[in-house]
GROMACS .gro file of C-alpha atoms in nm:
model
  241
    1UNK     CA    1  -3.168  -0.910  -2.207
    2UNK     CA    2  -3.117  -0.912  -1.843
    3UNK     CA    3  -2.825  -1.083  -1.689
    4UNK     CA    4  -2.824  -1.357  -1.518
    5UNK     CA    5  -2.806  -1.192  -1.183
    6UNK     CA    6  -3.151  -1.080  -1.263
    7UNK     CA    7  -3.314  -1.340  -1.396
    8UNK     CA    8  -3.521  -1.588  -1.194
    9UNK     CA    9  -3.552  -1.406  -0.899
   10UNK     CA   10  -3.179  -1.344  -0.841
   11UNK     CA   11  -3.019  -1.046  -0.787
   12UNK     CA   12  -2.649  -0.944  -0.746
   13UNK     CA   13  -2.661  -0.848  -0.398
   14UNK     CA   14  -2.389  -0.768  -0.140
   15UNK     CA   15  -2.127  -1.028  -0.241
   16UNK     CA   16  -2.324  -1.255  -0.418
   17UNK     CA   17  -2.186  -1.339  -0.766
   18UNK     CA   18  -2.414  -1.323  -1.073
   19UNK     CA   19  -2.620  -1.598  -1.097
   20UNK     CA   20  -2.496  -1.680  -0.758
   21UNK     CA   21  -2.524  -1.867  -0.455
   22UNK     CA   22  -2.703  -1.625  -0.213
   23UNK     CA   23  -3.039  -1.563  -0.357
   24UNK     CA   24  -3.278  -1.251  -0.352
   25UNK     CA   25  -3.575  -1.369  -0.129
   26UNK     CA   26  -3.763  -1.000  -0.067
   27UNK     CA   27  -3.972  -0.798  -0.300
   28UNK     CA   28  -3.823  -0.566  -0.548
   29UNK     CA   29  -4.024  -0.260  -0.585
   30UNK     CA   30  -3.831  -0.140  -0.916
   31UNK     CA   31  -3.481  -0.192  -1.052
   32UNK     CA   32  -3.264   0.067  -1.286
   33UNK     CA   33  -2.902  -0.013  -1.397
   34UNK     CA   34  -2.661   0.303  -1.330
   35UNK     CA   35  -2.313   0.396  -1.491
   36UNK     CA   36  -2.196   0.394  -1.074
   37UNK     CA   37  -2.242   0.311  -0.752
   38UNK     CA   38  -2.449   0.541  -0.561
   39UNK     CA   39  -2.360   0.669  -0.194
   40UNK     CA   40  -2.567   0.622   0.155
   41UNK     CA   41  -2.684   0.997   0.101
   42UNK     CA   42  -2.779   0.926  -0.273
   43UNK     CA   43  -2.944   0.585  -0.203
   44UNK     CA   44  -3.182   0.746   0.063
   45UNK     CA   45  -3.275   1.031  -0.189
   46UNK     CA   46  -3.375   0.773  -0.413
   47UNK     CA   47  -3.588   0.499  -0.156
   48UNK     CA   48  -3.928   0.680  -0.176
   49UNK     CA   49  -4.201   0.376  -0.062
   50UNK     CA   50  -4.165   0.034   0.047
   51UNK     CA   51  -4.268  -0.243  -0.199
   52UNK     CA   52  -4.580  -0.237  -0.024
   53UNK     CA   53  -4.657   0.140  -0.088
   54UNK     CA   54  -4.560   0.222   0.286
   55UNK     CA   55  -4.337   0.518   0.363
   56UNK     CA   56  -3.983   0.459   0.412
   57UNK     CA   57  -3.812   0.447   0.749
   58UNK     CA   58  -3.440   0.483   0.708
   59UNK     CA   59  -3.215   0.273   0.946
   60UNK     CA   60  -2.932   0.424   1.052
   61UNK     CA   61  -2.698   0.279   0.792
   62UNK     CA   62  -2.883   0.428   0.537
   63UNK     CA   63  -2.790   0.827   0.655
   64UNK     CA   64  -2.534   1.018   0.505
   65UNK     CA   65  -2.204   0.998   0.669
   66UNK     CA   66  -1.871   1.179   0.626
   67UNK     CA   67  -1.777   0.957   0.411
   68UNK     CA   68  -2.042   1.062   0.157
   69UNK     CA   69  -1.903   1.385   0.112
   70UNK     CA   70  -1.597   1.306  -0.002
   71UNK     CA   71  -1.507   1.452  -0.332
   72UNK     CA   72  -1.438   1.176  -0.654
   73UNK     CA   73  -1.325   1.276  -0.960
   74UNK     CA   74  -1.377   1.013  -1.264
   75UNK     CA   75  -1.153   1.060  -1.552
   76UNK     CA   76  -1.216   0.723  -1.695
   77UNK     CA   77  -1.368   0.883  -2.014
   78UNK     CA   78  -1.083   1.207  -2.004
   79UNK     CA   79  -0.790   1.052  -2.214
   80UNK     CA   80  -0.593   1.356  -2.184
   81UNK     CA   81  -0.573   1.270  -1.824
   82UNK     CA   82  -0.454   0.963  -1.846
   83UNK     CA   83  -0.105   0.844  -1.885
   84UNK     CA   84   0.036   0.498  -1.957
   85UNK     CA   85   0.319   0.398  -1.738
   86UNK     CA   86   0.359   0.042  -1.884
   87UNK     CA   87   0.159  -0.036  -2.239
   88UNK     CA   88   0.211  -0.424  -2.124
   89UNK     CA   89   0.114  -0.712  -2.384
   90UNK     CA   90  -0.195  -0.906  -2.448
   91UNK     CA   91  -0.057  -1.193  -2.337
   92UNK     CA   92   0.115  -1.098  -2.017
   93UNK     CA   93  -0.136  -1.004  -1.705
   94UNK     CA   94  -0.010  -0.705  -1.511
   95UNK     CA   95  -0.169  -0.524  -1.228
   96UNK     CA   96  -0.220  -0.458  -0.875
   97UNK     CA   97  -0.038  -0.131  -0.871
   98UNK     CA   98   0.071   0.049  -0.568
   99UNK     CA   99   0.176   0.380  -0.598
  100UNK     CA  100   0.314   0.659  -0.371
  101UNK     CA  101   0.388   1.001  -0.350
  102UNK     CA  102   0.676   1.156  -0.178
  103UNK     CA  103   0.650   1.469   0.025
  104UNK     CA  104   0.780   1.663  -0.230
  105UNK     CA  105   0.460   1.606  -0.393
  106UNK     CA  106   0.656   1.524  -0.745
  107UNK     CA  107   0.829   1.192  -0.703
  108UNK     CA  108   0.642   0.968  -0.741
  109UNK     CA  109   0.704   0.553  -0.761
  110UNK     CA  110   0.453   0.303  -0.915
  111UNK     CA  111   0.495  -0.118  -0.858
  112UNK     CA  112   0.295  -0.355  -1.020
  113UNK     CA  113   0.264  -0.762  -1.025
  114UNK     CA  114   0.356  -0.932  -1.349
  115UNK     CA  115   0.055  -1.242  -1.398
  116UNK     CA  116  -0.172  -1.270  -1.107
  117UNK     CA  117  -0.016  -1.374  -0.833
  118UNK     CA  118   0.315  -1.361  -0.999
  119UNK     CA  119   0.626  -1.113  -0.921
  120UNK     CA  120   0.623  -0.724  -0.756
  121UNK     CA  121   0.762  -0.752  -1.024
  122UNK     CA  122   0.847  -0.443  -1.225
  123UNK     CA  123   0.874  -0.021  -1.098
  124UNK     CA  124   0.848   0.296  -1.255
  125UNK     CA  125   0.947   0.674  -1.146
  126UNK     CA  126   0.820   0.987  -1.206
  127UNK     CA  127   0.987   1.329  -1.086
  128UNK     CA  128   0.690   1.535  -1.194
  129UNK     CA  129   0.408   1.445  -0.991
  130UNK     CA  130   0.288   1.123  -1.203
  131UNK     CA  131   0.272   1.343  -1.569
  132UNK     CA  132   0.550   1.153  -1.740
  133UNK     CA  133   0.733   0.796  -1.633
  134UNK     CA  134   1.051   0.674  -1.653
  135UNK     CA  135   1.216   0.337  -1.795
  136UNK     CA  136   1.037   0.028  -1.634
  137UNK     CA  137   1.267  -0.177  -1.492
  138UNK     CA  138   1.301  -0.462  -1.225
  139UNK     CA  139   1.266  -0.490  -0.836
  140UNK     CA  140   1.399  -0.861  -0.879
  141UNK     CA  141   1.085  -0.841  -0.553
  142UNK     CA  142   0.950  -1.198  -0.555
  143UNK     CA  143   0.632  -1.144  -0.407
  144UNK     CA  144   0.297  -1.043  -0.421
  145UNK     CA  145   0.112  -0.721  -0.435
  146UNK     CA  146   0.363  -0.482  -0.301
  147UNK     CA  147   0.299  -0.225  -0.088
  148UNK     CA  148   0.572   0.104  -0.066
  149UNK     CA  149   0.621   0.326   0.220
  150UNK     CA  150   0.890   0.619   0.202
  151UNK     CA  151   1.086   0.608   0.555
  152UNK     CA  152   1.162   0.866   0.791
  153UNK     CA  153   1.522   0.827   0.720
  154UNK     CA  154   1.452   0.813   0.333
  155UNK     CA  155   1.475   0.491   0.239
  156UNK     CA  156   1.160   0.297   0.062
  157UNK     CA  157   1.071   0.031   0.217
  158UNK     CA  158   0.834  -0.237   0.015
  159UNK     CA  159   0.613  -0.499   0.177
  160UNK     CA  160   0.483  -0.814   0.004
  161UNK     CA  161   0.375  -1.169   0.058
  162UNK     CA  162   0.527  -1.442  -0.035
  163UNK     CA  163   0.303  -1.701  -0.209
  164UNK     CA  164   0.535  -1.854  -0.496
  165UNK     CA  165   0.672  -2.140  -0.292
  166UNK     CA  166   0.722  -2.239   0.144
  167UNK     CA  167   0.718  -2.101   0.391
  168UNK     CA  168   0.402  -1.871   0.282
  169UNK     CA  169   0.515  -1.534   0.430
  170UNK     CA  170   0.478  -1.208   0.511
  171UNK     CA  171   0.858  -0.962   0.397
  172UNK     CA  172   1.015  -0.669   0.354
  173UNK     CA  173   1.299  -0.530   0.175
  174UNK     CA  174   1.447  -0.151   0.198
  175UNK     CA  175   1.584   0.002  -0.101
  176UNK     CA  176   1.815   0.290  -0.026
  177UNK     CA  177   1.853   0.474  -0.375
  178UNK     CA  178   1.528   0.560  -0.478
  179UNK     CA  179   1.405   0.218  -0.553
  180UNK     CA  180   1.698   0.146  -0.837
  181UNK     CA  181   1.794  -0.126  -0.649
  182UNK     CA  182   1.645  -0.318  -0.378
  183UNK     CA  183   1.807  -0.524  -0.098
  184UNK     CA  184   1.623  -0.851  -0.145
  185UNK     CA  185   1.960  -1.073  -0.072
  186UNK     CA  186   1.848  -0.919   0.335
  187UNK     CA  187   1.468  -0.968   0.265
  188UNK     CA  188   1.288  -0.953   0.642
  189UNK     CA  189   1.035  -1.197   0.711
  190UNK     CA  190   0.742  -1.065   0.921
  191UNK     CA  191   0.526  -1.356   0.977
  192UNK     CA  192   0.467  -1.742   0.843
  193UNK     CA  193   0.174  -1.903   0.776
  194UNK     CA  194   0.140  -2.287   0.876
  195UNK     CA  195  -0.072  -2.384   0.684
  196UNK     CA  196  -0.386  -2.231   0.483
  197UNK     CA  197  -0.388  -2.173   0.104
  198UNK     CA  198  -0.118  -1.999  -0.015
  199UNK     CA  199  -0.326  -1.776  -0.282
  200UNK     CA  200  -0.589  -1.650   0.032
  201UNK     CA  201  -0.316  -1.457   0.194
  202UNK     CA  202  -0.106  -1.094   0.188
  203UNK     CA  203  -0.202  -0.755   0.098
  204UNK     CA  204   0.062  -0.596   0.348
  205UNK     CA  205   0.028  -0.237   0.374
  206UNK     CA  206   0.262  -0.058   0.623
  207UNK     CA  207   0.290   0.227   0.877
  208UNK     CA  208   0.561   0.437   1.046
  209UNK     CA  209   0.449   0.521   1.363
  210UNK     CA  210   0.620   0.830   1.562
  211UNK     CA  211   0.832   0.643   1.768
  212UNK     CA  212   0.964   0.505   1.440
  213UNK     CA  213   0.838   0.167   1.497
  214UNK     CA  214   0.655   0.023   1.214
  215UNK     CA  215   0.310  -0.206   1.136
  216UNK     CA  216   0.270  -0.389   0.935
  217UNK     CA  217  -0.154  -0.519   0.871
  218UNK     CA  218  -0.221  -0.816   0.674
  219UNK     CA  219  -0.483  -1.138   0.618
  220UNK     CA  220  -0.338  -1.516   0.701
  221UNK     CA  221  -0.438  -1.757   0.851
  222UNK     CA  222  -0.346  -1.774   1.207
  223UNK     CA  223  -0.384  -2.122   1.290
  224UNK     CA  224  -0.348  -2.471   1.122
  225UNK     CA  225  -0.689  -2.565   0.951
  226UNK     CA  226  -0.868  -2.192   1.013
  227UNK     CA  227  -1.021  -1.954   0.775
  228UNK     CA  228  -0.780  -1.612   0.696
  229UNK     CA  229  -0.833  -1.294   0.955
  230UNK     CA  230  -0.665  -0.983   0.936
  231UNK     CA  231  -0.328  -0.999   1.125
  232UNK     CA  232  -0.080  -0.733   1.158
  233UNK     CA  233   0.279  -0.716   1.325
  234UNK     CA  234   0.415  -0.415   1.503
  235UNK     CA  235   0.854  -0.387   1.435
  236UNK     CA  236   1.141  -0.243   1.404
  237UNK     CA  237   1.392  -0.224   1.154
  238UNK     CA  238   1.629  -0.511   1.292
  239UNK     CA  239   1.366  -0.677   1.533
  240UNK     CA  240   0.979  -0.742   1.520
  241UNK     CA  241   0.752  -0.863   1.757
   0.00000   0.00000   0.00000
């Protein structure tokens, strides 16, 4: 059977959903299913005529770029690559992880939401590069996803959004052990939304710049009544701007 995407002349393009909204209006010469998506360079090697029997001309988009040749490695199907940080329960939603990787290249920390949308939530360490995990245990972070960034001077520093209740913001909180404990009672707020939805909102990720000054990039909305657009704040550790 073919899914619904398919049928009726509708095809799951771009970001249309299946059976969607947005549908296929051209001519489809032929159509395969594949266990991946295929890159620029790959999808170019495959266009060979037009539906009308025409040569191709490739636009631009369409050539290979350096992005193309950038190794992946899927170990989806290679169990004895895989390793379970958190077995988690069929009723309890978990996800969003962030990981990172200190410059040690063995310690590594791993925090994760606990339901969608709920608490960043719950953290795990490893001292040998990801192979085994320690005890799971709290950040007592109320936010959502978390992003982690090791500091110049050591510390982790974790930013989230806050969507559970107002003000809808952007935070951060420093832990300064090695993310045992982290310093939420001092939890920095980065930016408010007035405003908006507070589910559309968040995915902080942060930088340390070399003057030590940090950014922080983000989606919000900006104004009253608007649609989200990515937003970031540039700071400091005891001032932002």
């Amino acid at each position: 059977d073919r899914p619904i995407a398919l049928a009726a002349g509708r095809a799951c393009l771009g970001n249309a959903a299946p059976g969607g909204k947005r549908p296929f209006k051209g001519q489809i010469a032929s159509a395969a299913f594949l266990p991946r998506a295929l890159s620029a360079a790959e999808v170019a090697a495959r266009a060979k005529t037009d539906p009308d029997g025409k040569p191709v001309t490739l636009p631009k988009s369409a050539l290979p770029t350096p992005a193309d040749i950038i190794p992946v490695v899927d170990i989806s199907h290679d169990a004895a690559r895989q390793t379970v940080i958190a077995a988690g329960a069929p009723d309890r939603y978990e996800g969003h992880p962030t990981t990172l990787l200190a410059d040690d290249g063995k310690t590594m920390f791993c925090v994760w939401t606990t339901g969608h949308g709920g608490p960043c939530g719950q953290m795990a360490r490893s001292d040998d590069g990801g192979r085994t995990w320690g005890k799971v245990h709290e950040t007592g972070i109320l936010g959502y996803p978390s992003h982690l960034l090791l500091l110049k001077d050591g510390r982790l520093l974790a930013t989230f959004s806050k969507r559970e209740k107002e003000p809808w913001c952007e935070c951060a909180v420093l832990s300064a052990d090695g993310g045992k404990t982290w310093d939420v009672a001092n939890t920095i707020v980065l930016s408010v939304q007035e405003g908006g939805r507070p589910w559309d909102m968040g995915y902080p990720a942060t930088a340390q710049l070399e003057d030590g000054s940090l950014v922080t990039v983000y989606y919000q909305v900006e104004k009253p009544h608007k649609m989200p657009c990515l937003m970031a704040t540039k700071w400091r550790l005891g001032a932002k701007k």
